Amino acid sequence: MDEIFGIPIPLLFGQLLLGLINGAFYAMLSLGLAIIFGLLNIINFTHGAQFMMGAFVAWMLLSLGSADAARIGLALLLLPLVVLLLDWLWLKLRLAQPIRLGLGVFVSAAWIAACFLENGGPVARALGAMFPNGLSYWWALLIGPIVVGASGVLLERLMIAQLYKLDHLYGLLLTFGVGLIIEGIFRNEFGSSGLPYRIPPELSGAWDLGFMFMPVYRGWVVLAALILCLATWLVIEKTRLGAYLRAATERAELVQAFGINVPLMITLTYGAGVALAAVGGVLAAPIYSVNPQMGVNLIIVVFAVVVIGGMGSILGSILVGFGLGVVEGLTKVFWPEASATVIFVIMAIVLLTRPAGLFGRA
Amino acid sequence: MNATTPVPTRRRLLATAGVAVGASLMPMAPKLSRAQAANTIRIGVLNDQSGIYSYLAGVDGVAMVQAAAQEFGNRGFTVEILSADHQNRPDVGSNIVRQWVDRDGVDMVIDVPTSSVGLAVNQVMREKNKAYVNVGSATSDLTGAQCSPNTVHWVYDTYMLAKSTGGATVRAGGDTWFFITADYAFGHALERDTANFVRQAGGRVLGQVRTPFPGTSDFSSFLVQAQSSRAKVIGLANAGGDTTNCIKQAAEFGITRRGVKLAALLMFIQDVGALGLPTAQGLVMTESFYWDLNDRTRAFTQRVRGRLARNGVPNMVTAGNYSGTLHYLKAVADMGVAAAKASGVEAINKMKAMPVEDEAFGRSTIRPDGRRLIPSFLFEVKKPEESTGAWDFLKLLQTTPADEAFRPMTEGGCALVRS
């Protein structure tokens, strides 16, 4: 059998492919981070927690009929979405800002209190009664990003928006803290041993590629990530909305002077970045263990990807995401012990030689 | 405003807040007067309360120590329990233990999973001459090369797991092995002990791959490497989320369907819950405690499960925390508080001299090297249709009696035994 450095070539091909799959996750998550950083100048350290929330929403949807915790958890996670929709309605009704705020607080308090009633309260019970068999993976792919994205929008409006005047560091500290709190709450509610989530039947099975066994699901992950990355890139580079976004990144005041609602655009951008993280979480649920720490390890690597690609560079984070996945995959063959470190070594080298990152502008 | 009322200045507010924060950071240790302190035994429960191993015991481990202390009651001295999170880091763990002993007057430390932390604390406890009941760590070095007169090792170790799971797998025809090993003290010890059994039984080890710990979530590369070695058995010398991820991904890559067997060398019942029976069925695993083993363990589980916040049923670590605390307190009552506080070695010697008995594990003894001898049980994970209810996951395959389950004392290289 042919070998390269003592490693059989089929094995090497297999590892390249596996690296690409992991790279798909890196690319998807770093894309969200890069968009958020590009426009908001916020290093979103809540990203890992939002990725984890995506996976948990998938589990909750599937277990609506069978687990109390799933019903109650989903009822609570729906709250941001409900608040946002009601607020939009009140805005249409031309209610004054203080009244909207008061109503929002009241609805939230009532909703949360209701979730602590016997059997999870009316919302949780209704969810359980409507979907006794739970909602499948495909629904999760749709609902997960919406629910988690809504929570992101609320987070941006209520907290992050207060920090734009200040140094980057404050945004980093805030999002880091919020991420820790979210993870703590999930750990408290669901424990840390993880929850079972199976590969959807439509995507189970595997192709025999000769040199390796390729699970259908992993192929789907790469495909989905490529589509998402390409779509995001097209929206930002080729559409009018993307042009506004890029313009707002450069000179927000000027764009606003042209009558474009920049604060709304910023909020929605954050929501979209968070939704990308949630899609990643749903995609990850069937292959990684669904547990509150699942985002912690990933977020550090993804942050390194963004730094190497150049802070805020969309194309950079996509290419570097896939590229580093491959590098990591190869390291797992040649020097497994170093596979968790190699990305940071590359980050250090890139920072020393090109401080703005490979695709960033100084 | 009346001039005599103290005005809460901004600075004072800040100072108060600072004190409050500082106080909340300290481990929970109410200050006691000297007389009270002399009659109080302080137990520190050190484990992972937030990371990958927090479900093994974590806050439930603390609750089980409290349960034991409460059931023990007041026999002429009071018991106080402190707890802390070591974050799976040896430096953090040994710092906490130093503070506990030096500042808070802790007399005994219990649990301490994660072998690297368990071994670091082992050094500190010996240096400080306090009693150390290790429940959660797996490394057999605690009663081997690094054994200490201050330490007892309570429910399991890598040798016992290797002998039970490894031995059974080789006997069933799995004679060529490839290891996926967590790259730290525990994984290395588990791999070493299992490889010895495989070779003794006439098997061969074809290779191994060391995976970074913590921080690996994708094991597919390693699994594919293992598969391409053409070994009949992939030995998982890891634990917790690493193990469940490996098993999940091995199923995904069709590795088990092609006839390769997975040997999960350390698995807990909570891991089976995380995988779900459809994925986990057929795996063999070794435990020294299972809630549904006999009337005694069922009664014990019934009594304590209300205290468990996260785990539905006790596992061998949480049950071990209960049993270890109870036995230590019995030894203290027997020898007197003053003597127990004065010397950890004496307290441990007393524990070794007394027969151990409790509801969770029945009767057992402790060897001079600190190893508690209890039977080990080899289980198979049930098929979904065999399970009759929540946590009804395992069926017993075989029992290794207490005197055969662990490494013979002469082979461990423990200095306490040679002298």
PDB file of N, CA and C in Angstrom, chain A residues 86-173:
ATOM      1  N   LEU A  86     -44.803  40.782  20.512  1.00  0.00           N
ATOM      2  CA  LEU A  86     -45.750  41.677  21.182  1.00  0.00           C
ATOM      3  C   LEU A  86     -45.280  43.119  21.091  1.00  0.00           C
ATOM      4  N   ASP A  87     -43.961  43.305  21.280  1.00  0.00           N
ATOM      5  CA  ASP A  87     -43.416  44.651  21.263  1.00  0.00           C
ATOM      6  C   ASP A  87     -43.636  45.287  19.888  1.00  0.00           C
ATOM      7  N   TRP A  88     -43.440  44.477  18.857  1.00  0.00           N
ATOM      8  CA  TRP A  88     -43.653  44.964  17.493  1.00  0.00           C
ATOM      9  C   TRP A  88     -45.114  45.378  17.304  1.00  0.00           C
ATOM     10  N   LEU A  89     -46.024  44.555  17.882  1.00  0.00           N
ATOM     11  CA  LEU A  89     -47.456  44.860  17.810  1.00  0.00           C
ATOM     12  C   LEU A  89     -47.752  46.170  18.522  1.00  0.00           C
ATOM     13  N   TRP A  90     -47.195  46.334  19.701  1.00  0.00           N
ATOM     14  CA  TRP A  90     -47.435  47.556  20.484  1.00  0.00           C
ATOM     15  C   TRP A  90     -46.886  48.782  19.759  1.00  0.00           C
ATOM     16  N   LEU A  91     -45.768  48.562  19.077  1.00  0.00           N
ATOM     17  CA  LEU A  91     -45.180  49.657  18.320  1.00  0.00           C
ATOM     18  C   LEU A  91     -46.142  50.080  17.204  1.00  0.00           C
ATOM     19  N   LYS A  92     -46.753  49.103  16.560  1.00  0.00           N
ATOM     20  CA  LYS A  92     -47.727  49.386  15.501  1.00  0.00           C
ATOM     21  C   LYS A  92     -48.933  50.130  16.080  1.00  0.00           C
ATOM     22  N   LEU A  93     -49.271  49.789  17.334  1.00  0.00           N
ATOM     23  CA  LEU A  93     -50.414  50.451  17.992  1.00  0.00           C
ATOM     24  C   LEU A  93     -50.016  51.815  18.551  1.00  0.00           C
ATOM     25  N   ARG A  94     -48.765  52.202  18.310  1.00  0.00           N
ATOM     26  CA  ARG A  94     -48.243  53.505  18.727  1.00  0.00           C
ATOM     27  C   ARG A  94     -48.307  53.708  20.239  1.00  0.00           C
ATOM     28  N   LEU A  95     -47.991  52.666  20.975  1.00  0.00           N
ATOM     29  CA  LEU A  95     -47.891  52.814  22.429  1.00  0.00           C
ATOM     30  C   LEU A  95     -46.576  53.513  22.763  1.00  0.00           C
ATOM     31  N   ALA A  96     -46.581  54.271  23.849  1.00  0.00           N
ATOM     32  CA  ALA A  96     -45.375  55.009  24.233  1.00  0.00           C
ATOM     33  C   ALA A  96     -44.308  54.055  24.763  1.00  0.00           C
ATOM     34  N   GLN A  97     -43.065  54.448  24.607  1.00  0.00           N
ATOM     35  CA  GLN A  97     -41.930  53.605  24.994  1.00  0.00           C
ATOM     36  C   GLN A  97     -42.025  53.076  26.439  1.00  0.00           C
ATOM     37  N   PRO A  98     -42.318  53.953  27.448  1.00  0.00           N
ATOM     38  CA  PRO A  98     -42.375  53.425  28.832  1.00  0.00           C
ATOM     39  C   PRO A  98     -43.473  52.388  28.989  1.00  0.00           C
ATOM     40  N   ILE A  99     -44.589  52.588  28.311  1.00  0.00           N
ATOM     41  CA  ILE A  99     -45.693  51.625  28.430  1.00  0.00           C
ATOM     42  C   ILE A  99     -45.277  50.286  27.826  1.00  0.00           C
ATOM     43  N   ARG A 100     -44.623  50.354  26.652  1.00  0.00           N
ATOM     44  CA  ARG A 100     -44.163  49.115  26.029  1.00  0.00           C
ATOM     45  C   ARG A 100     -43.214  48.357  26.931  1.00  0.00           C
ATOM     46  N   LEU A 101     -42.317  49.126  27.551  1.00  0.00           N
ATOM     47  CA  LEU A 101     -41.344  48.505  28.446  1.00  0.00           C
ATOM     48  C   LEU A 101     -42.055  47.835  29.613  1.00  0.00           C
ATOM     49  N   GLY A 102     -43.013  48.584  30.217  1.00  0.00           N
ATOM     50  CA  GLY A 102     -43.758  48.061  31.357  1.00  0.00           C
ATOM     51  C   GLY A 102     -44.512  46.792  30.979  1.00  0.00           C
ATOM     52  N   LEU A 103     -45.194  46.858  29.843  1.00  0.00           N
ATOM     53  CA  LEU A 103     -45.944  45.685  29.391  1.00  0.00           C
ATOM     54  C   LEU A 103     -45.009  44.495  29.157  1.00  0.00           C
ATOM     55  N   GLY A 104     -43.863  44.790  28.544  1.00  0.00           N
ATOM     56  CA  GLY A 104     -42.889  43.728  28.262  1.00  0.00           C
ATOM     57  C   GLY A 104     -42.443  43.036  29.540  1.00  0.00           C
ATOM     58  N   VAL A 105     -42.122  43.855  30.550  1.00  0.00           N
ATOM     59  CA  VAL A 105     -41.678  43.283  31.826  1.00  0.00           C
ATOM     60  C   VAL A 105     -42.798  42.454  32.440  1.00  0.00           C
ATOM     61  N   PHE A 106     -44.026  42.983  32.349  1.00  0.00           N
ATOM     62  CA  PHE A 106     -45.156  42.280  32.945  1.00  0.00           C
ATOM     63  C   PHE A 106     -45.376  40.922  32.267  1.00  0.00           C
ATOM     64  N   VAL A 107     -45.392  40.952  30.920  1.00  0.00           N
ATOM     65  CA  VAL A 107     -45.613  39.703  30.185  1.00  0.00           C
ATOM     66  C   VAL A 107     -44.518  38.686  30.519  1.00  0.00           C
ATOM     67  N   SER A 108     -43.258  39.167  30.560  1.00  0.00           N
ATOM     68  CA  SER A 108     -42.153  38.248  30.863  1.00  0.00           C
ATOM     69  C   SER A 108     -42.333  37.626  32.235  1.00  0.00           C
ATOM     70  N   ALA A 109     -42.633  38.474  33.219  1.00  0.00           N
ATOM     71  CA  ALA A 109     -42.775  37.971  34.587  1.00  0.00           C
ATOM     72  C   ALA A 109     -43.896  36.940  34.653  1.00  0.00           C
ATOM     73  N   ALA A 110     -45.027  37.257  34.015  1.00  0.00           N
ATOM     74  CA  ALA A 110     -46.165  36.344  34.062  1.00  0.00           C
ATOM     75  C   ALA A 110     -45.808  35.029  33.374  1.00  0.00           C
ATOM     76  N   TRP A 111     -45.119  35.134  32.231  1.00  0.00           N
ATOM     77  CA  TRP A 111     -44.756  33.948  31.440  1.00  0.00           C
ATOM     78  C   TRP A 111     -43.826  33.038  32.244  1.00  0.00           C
ATOM     79  N   ILE A 112     -42.796  33.669  32.840  1.00  0.00           N
ATOM     80  CA  ILE A 112     -41.838  32.869  33.618  1.00  0.00           C
ATOM     81  C   ILE A 112     -42.539  32.237  34.807  1.00  0.00           C
ATOM     82  N   ALA A 113     -43.357  33.027  35.505  1.00  0.00           N
ATOM     83  CA  ALA A 113     -44.067  32.499  36.671  1.00  0.00           C
ATOM     84  C   ALA A 113     -44.939  31.318  36.245  1.00  0.00           C
ATOM     85  N   ALA A 114     -45.596  31.449  35.093  1.00  0.00           N
ATOM     86  CA  ALA A 114     -46.481  30.379  34.634  1.00  0.00           C
ATOM     87  C   ALA A 114     -45.707  29.086  34.402  1.00  0.00           C
ATOM     88  N   CYS A 115     -44.436  29.226  33.960  1.00  0.00           N
ATOM     89  CA  CYS A 115     -43.645  28.029  33.682  1.00  0.00           C
ATOM     90  C   CYS A 115     -43.271  27.288  34.958  1.00  0.00           C
ATOM     91  N   PHE A 116     -43.387  27.970  36.111  1.00  0.00           N
ATOM     92  CA  PHE A 116     -43.047  27.290  37.353  1.00  0.00           C
ATOM     93  C   PHE A 116     -44.271  26.735  38.064  1.00  0.00           C
ATOM     94  N   LEU A 117     -45.427  26.809  37.395  1.00  0.00           N
ATOM     95  CA  LEU A 117     -46.635  26.206  37.974  1.00  0.00           C
ATOM     96  C   LEU A 117     -46.524  24.692  37.887  1.00  0.00           C
ATOM     97  N   GLU A 118     -47.500  24.031  38.503  1.00  0.00           N
ATOM     98  CA  GLU A 118     -47.589  22.570  38.445  1.00  0.00           C
ATOM     99  C   GLU A 118     -47.546  22.093  36.983  1.00  0.00           C
ATOM    100  N   ASN A 119     -46.786  21.062  36.698  1.00  0.00           N
ATOM    101  CA  ASN A 119     -46.686  20.479  35.347  1.00  0.00           C
ATOM    102  C   ASN A 119     -46.202  21.464  34.292  1.00  0.00           C
ATOM    103  N   GLY A 120     -45.480  22.494  34.707  1.00  0.00           N
ATOM    104  CA  GLY A 120     -44.903  23.403  33.721  1.00  0.00           C
ATOM    105  C   GLY A 120     -45.838  24.477  33.229  1.00  0.00           C
ATOM    106  N   GLY A 121     -47.045  24.570  33.785  1.00  0.00           N
ATOM    107  CA  GLY A 121     -47.932  25.671  33.416  1.00  0.00           C
ATOM    108  C   GLY A 121     -48.580  25.484  32.057  1.00  0.00           C
ATOM    109  N   PRO A 122     -49.455  26.434  31.694  1.00  0.00           N
ATOM    110  CA  PRO A 122     -50.279  26.275  30.486  1.00  0.00           C
ATOM    111  C   PRO A 122     -49.463  26.160  29.195  1.00  0.00           C
ATOM    112  N   VAL A 123     -48.405  26.990  29.056  1.00  0.00           N
ATOM    113  CA  VAL A 123     -47.668  26.976  27.792  1.00  0.00           C
ATOM    114  C   VAL A 123     -47.022  25.616  27.571  1.00  0.00           C
ATOM    115  N   ALA A 124     -46.315  25.146  28.607  1.00  0.00           N
ATOM    116  CA  ALA A 124     -45.617  23.867  28.479  1.00  0.00           C
ATOM    117  C   ALA A 124     -46.606  22.743  28.225  1.00  0.00           C
ATOM    118  N   ARG A 125     -47.738  22.791  28.926  1.00  0.00           N
ATOM    119  CA  ARG A 125     -48.733  21.725  28.736  1.00  0.00           C
ATOM    120  C   ARG A 125     -49.292  21.751  27.324  1.00  0.00           C
ATOM    121  N   ALA A 126     -49.553  22.991  26.836  1.00  0.00           N
ATOM    122  CA  ALA A 126     -50.090  23.107  25.483  1.00  0.00           C
ATOM    123  C   ALA A 126     -49.094  22.555  24.472  1.00  0.00           C
ATOM    124  N   LEU A 127     -47.800  22.871  24.665  1.00  0.00           N
ATOM    125  CA  LEU A 127     -46.779  22.365  23.750  1.00  0.00           C
ATOM    126  C   LEU A 127     -46.775  20.847  23.748  1.00  0.00           C
ATOM    127  N   GLY A 128     -46.867  20.273  24.960  1.00  0.00           N
ATOM    128  CA  GLY A 128     -46.857  18.819  25.067  1.00  0.00           C
ATOM    129  C   GLY A 128     -48.078  18.200  24.407  1.00  0.00           C
ATOM    130  N   ALA A 129     -49.241  18.866  24.575  1.00  0.00           N
ATOM    131  CA  ALA A 129     -50.481  18.319  24.025  1.00  0.00           C
ATOM    132  C   ALA A 129     -50.504  18.443  22.501  1.00  0.00           C
ATOM    133  N   MET A 130     -49.922  19.563  21.984  1.00  0.00           N
ATOM    134  CA  MET A 130     -49.953  19.759  20.536  1.00  0.00           C
ATOM    135  C   MET A 130     -49.023  18.801  19.810  1.00  0.00           C
ATOM    136  N   PHE A 131     -47.874  18.527  20.426  1.00  0.00           N
ATOM    137  CA  PHE A 131     -46.877  17.700  19.743  1.00  0.00           C
ATOM    138  C   PHE A 131     -46.480  16.512  20.596  1.00  0.00           C
ATOM    139  N   PRO A 132     -47.402  15.559  20.786  1.00  0.00           N
ATOM    140  CA  PRO A 132     -47.079  14.427  21.674  1.00  0.00           C
ATOM    141  C   PRO A 132     -45.892  13.608  21.169  1.00  0.00           C
ATOM    142  N   ASN A 133     -45.633  13.643  19.852  1.00  0.00           N
ATOM    143  CA  ASN A 133     -44.490  12.888  19.332  1.00  0.00           C
ATOM    144  C   ASN A 133     -43.266  13.753  19.125  1.00  0.00           C
ATOM    145  N   GLY A 134     -43.360  15.000  19.538  1.00  0.00           N
ATOM    146  CA  GLY A 134     -42.228  15.895  19.354  1.00  0.00           C
ATOM    147  C   GLY A 134     -42.127  16.375  17.920  1.00  0.00           C
ATOM    148  N   LEU A 135     -41.197  17.276  17.684  1.00  0.00           N
ATOM    149  CA  LEU A 135     -40.981  17.814  16.344  1.00  0.00           C
ATOM    150  C   LEU A 135     -39.627  17.331  15.848  1.00  0.00           C
ATOM    151  N   SER A 136     -39.583  16.976  14.571  1.00  0.00           N
ATOM    152  CA  SER A 136     -38.401  16.292  14.051  1.00  0.00           C
ATOM    153  C   SER A 136     -37.231  17.253  13.875  1.00  0.00           C
ATOM    154  N   TYR A 137     -36.126  16.674  13.478  1.00  0.00           N
ATOM    155  CA  TYR A 137     -34.891  17.391  13.183  1.00  0.00           C
ATOM    156  C   TYR A 137     -35.116  18.540  12.209  1.00  0.00           C
ATOM    157  N   TRP A 138     -35.926  18.307  11.186  1.00  0.00           N
ATOM    158  CA  TRP A 138     -36.113  19.333  10.145  1.00  0.00           C
ATOM    159  C   TRP A 138     -36.810  20.549  10.689  1.00  0.00           C
ATOM    160  N   TRP A 139     -37.786  20.328  11.576  1.00  0.00           N
ATOM    161  CA  TRP A 139     -38.416  21.450  12.263  1.00  0.00           C
ATOM    162  C   TRP A 139     -37.399  22.176  13.115  1.00  0.00           C
ATOM    163  N   ALA A 140     -36.522  21.399  13.763  1.00  0.00           N
ATOM    164  CA  ALA A 140     -35.520  22.021  14.628  1.00  0.00           C
ATOM    165  C   ALA A 140     -34.620  22.940  13.816  1.00  0.00           C
ATOM    166  N   LEU A 141     -34.289  22.517  12.596  1.00  0.00           N
ATOM    167  CA  LEU A 141     -33.428  23.354  11.756  1.00  0.00           C
ATOM    168  C   LEU A 141     -34.094  24.701  11.467  1.00  0.00           C
ATOM    169  N   LEU A 142     -35.406  24.718  11.424  1.00  0.00           N
ATOM    170  CA  LEU A 142     -36.131  25.953  11.159  1.00  0.00           C
ATOM    171  C   LEU A 142     -36.375  26.736  12.450  1.00  0.00           C
ATOM    172  N   ILE A 143     -36.890  26.023  13.470  1.00  0.00           N
ATOM    173  CA  ILE A 143     -37.317  26.703  14.703  1.00  0.00           C
ATOM    174  C   ILE A 143     -36.118  27.101  15.565  1.00  0.00           C
ATOM    175  N   GLY A 144     -35.097  26.247  15.610  1.00  0.00           N
ATOM    176  CA  GLY A 144     -33.925  26.517  16.450  1.00  0.00           C
ATOM    177  C   GLY A 144     -33.354  27.905  16.203  1.00  0.00           C
ATOM    178  N   PRO A 145     -32.972  28.224  14.956  1.00  0.00           N
ATOM    179  CA  PRO A 145     -32.391  29.545  14.706  1.00  0.00           C
ATOM    180  C   PRO A 145     -33.351  30.679  15.028  1.00  0.00           C
ATOM    181  N   ILE A 146     -34.649  30.481  14.794  1.00  0.00           N
ATOM    182  CA  ILE A 146     -35.603  31.564  15.072  1.00  0.00           C
ATOM    183  C   ILE A 146     -35.664  31.837  16.569  1.00  0.00           C
ATOM    184  N   VAL A 147     -35.818  30.764  17.342  1.00  0.00           N
ATOM    185  CA  VAL A 147     -35.963  30.927  18.793  1.00  0.00           C
ATOM    186  C   VAL A 147     -34.680  31.506  19.394  1.00  0.00           C
ATOM    187  N   VAL A 148     -33.550  30.923  19.028  1.00  0.00           N
ATOM    188  CA  VAL A 148     -32.287  31.374  19.620  1.00  0.00           C
ATOM    189  C   VAL A 148     -31.924  32.761  19.077  1.00  0.00           C
ATOM    190  N   GLY A 149     -32.202  32.981  17.793  1.00  0.00           N
ATOM    191  CA  GLY A 149     -31.939  34.297  17.212  1.00  0.00           C
ATOM    192  C   GLY A 149     -32.741  35.375  17.926  1.00  0.00           C
ATOM    193  N   ALA A 150     -34.009  35.070  18.258  1.00  0.00           N
ATOM    194  CA  ALA A 150     -34.840  36.045  18.968  1.00  0.00           C
ATOM    195  C   ALA A 150     -34.223  36.382  20.318  1.00  0.00           C
ATOM    196  N   SER A 151     -33.691  35.352  20.996  1.00  0.00           N
ATOM    197  CA  SER A 151     -33.067  35.639  22.290  1.00  0.00           C
ATOM    198  C   SER A 151     -31.847  36.531  22.087  1.00  0.00           C
ATOM    199  N   GLY A 152     -31.161  36.343  20.950  1.00  0.00           N
ATOM    200  CA  GLY A 152     -30.010  37.189  20.651  1.00  0.00           C
ATOM    201  C   GLY A 152     -30.430  38.630  20.414  1.00  0.00           C
ATOM    202  N   VAL A 153     -31.524  38.809  19.665  1.00  0.00           N
ATOM    203  CA  VAL A 153     -32.016  40.161  19.394  1.00  0.00           C
ATOM    204  C   VAL A 153     -32.338  40.872  20.706  1.00  0.00           C
ATOM    205  N   LEU A 154     -32.998  40.139  21.604  1.00  0.00           N
ATOM    206  CA  LEU A 154     -33.354  40.732  22.884  1.00  0.00           C
ATOM    207  C   LEU A 154     -32.099  41.086  23.685  1.00  0.00           C
ATOM    208  N   LEU A 155     -31.132  40.190  23.648  1.00  0.00           N
ATOM    209  CA  LEU A 155     -29.871  40.443  24.365  1.00  0.00           C
ATOM    210  C   LEU A 155     -29.206  41.709  23.821  1.00  0.00           C
ATOM    211  N   GLU A 156     -29.223  41.854  22.493  1.00  0.00           N
ATOM    212  CA  GLU A 156     -28.578  43.019  21.884  1.00  0.00           C
ATOM    213  C   GLU A 156     -29.306  44.291  22.293  1.00  0.00           C
ATOM    214  N   ARG A 157     -30.638  44.274  22.200  1.00  0.00           N
ATOM    215  CA  ARG A 157     -31.424  45.471  22.522  1.00  0.00           C
ATOM    216  C   ARG A 157     -31.243  45.873  23.979  1.00  0.00           C
ATOM    217  N   LEU A 158     -31.329  44.896  24.879  1.00  0.00           N
ATOM    218  CA  LEU A 158     -31.361  45.226  26.302  1.00  0.00           C
ATOM    219  C   LEU A 158     -29.978  45.487  26.876  1.00  0.00           C
ATOM    220  N   MET A 159     -28.982  44.773  26.394  1.00  0.00           N
ATOM    221  CA  MET A 159     -27.679  44.875  27.057  1.00  0.00           C
ATOM    222  C   MET A 159     -26.576  45.387  26.144  1.00  0.00           C
ATOM    223  N   ILE A 160     -26.322  44.667  25.045  1.00  0.00           N
ATOM    224  CA  ILE A 160     -25.149  45.001  24.241  1.00  0.00           C
ATOM    225  C   ILE A 160     -25.251  46.420  23.695  1.00  0.00           C
ATOM    226  N   ALA A 161     -26.483  46.850  23.355  1.00  0.00           N
ATOM    227  CA  ALA A 161     -26.667  48.175  22.772  1.00  0.00           C
ATOM    228  C   ALA A 161     -26.175  49.280  23.712  1.00  0.00           C
ATOM    229  N   GLN A 162     -26.131  48.998  25.003  1.00  0.00           N
ATOM    230  CA  GLN A 162     -25.684  50.019  25.953  1.00  0.00           C
ATOM    231  C   GLN A 162     -24.177  50.239  25.879  1.00  0.00           C
ATOM    232  N   LEU A 163     -23.470  49.347  25.195  1.00  0.00           N
ATOM    233  CA  LEU A 163     -22.006  49.355  25.319  1.00  0.00           C
ATOM    234  C   LEU A 163     -21.292  49.869  24.072  1.00  0.00           C
ATOM    235  N   TYR A 164     -22.040  50.250  23.029  1.00  0.00           N
ATOM    236  CA  TYR A 164     -21.365  50.629  21.790  1.00  0.00           C
ATOM    237  C   TYR A 164     -20.429  51.815  21.967  1.00  0.00           C
ATOM    238  N   LYS A 165     -20.765  52.696  22.914  1.00  0.00           N
ATOM    239  CA  LYS A 165     -19.931  53.877  23.116  1.00  0.00           C
ATOM    240  C   LYS A 165     -18.586  53.515  23.732  1.00  0.00           C
ATOM    241  N   LEU A 166     -18.545  52.364  24.389  1.00  0.00           N
ATOM    242  CA  LEU A 166     -17.360  52.026  25.185  1.00  0.00           C
ATOM    243  C   LEU A 166     -16.378  51.182  24.386  1.00  0.00           C
ATOM    244  N   ASP A 167     -15.267  50.883  25.036  1.00  0.00           N
ATOM    245  CA  ASP A 167     -14.212  50.074  24.432  1.00  0.00           C
ATOM    246  C   ASP A 167     -14.717  48.651  24.124  1.00  0.00           C
ATOM    247  N   HIS A 168     -14.078  47.985  23.124  1.00  0.00           N
ATOM    248  CA  HIS A 168     -14.390  46.585  22.790  1.00  0.00           C
ATOM    249  C   HIS A 168     -14.474  45.684  24.009  1.00  0.00           C
ATOM    250  N   LEU A 169     -13.563  45.966  24.924  1.00  0.00           N
ATOM    251  CA  LEU A 169     -13.368  45.072  26.054  1.00  0.00           C
ATOM    252  C   LEU A 169     -14.667  44.866  26.835  1.00  0.00           C
ATOM    253  N   TYR A 170     -15.481  45.929  26.937  1.00  0.00           N
ATOM    254  CA  TYR A 170     -16.699  45.816  27.727  1.00  0.00           C
ATOM    255  C   TYR A 170     -17.677  44.853  27.071  1.00  0.00           C
ATOM    256  N   GLY A 171     -17.762  44.944  25.743  1.00  0.00           N
ATOM    257  CA  GLY A 171     -18.653  44.026  25.044  1.00  0.00           C
ATOM    258  C   GLY A 171     -18.200  42.590  25.234  1.00  0.00           C
ATOM    259  N   LEU A 172     -16.879  42.404  25.171  1.00  0.00           N
ATOM    260  CA  LEU A 172     -16.322  41.064  25.360  1.00  0.00           C
ATOM    261  C   LEU A 172     -16.678  40.539  26.752  1.00  0.00           C
ATOM    262  N   LEU A 173     -16.484  41.398  27.761  1.00  0.00           N
ATOM    263  CA  LEU A 173     -16.763  40.955  29.134  1.00  0.00           C
ATOM    264  C   LEU A 173     -18.248  40.647  29.310  1.00  0.00           C
TER     265      LEU A 173
END
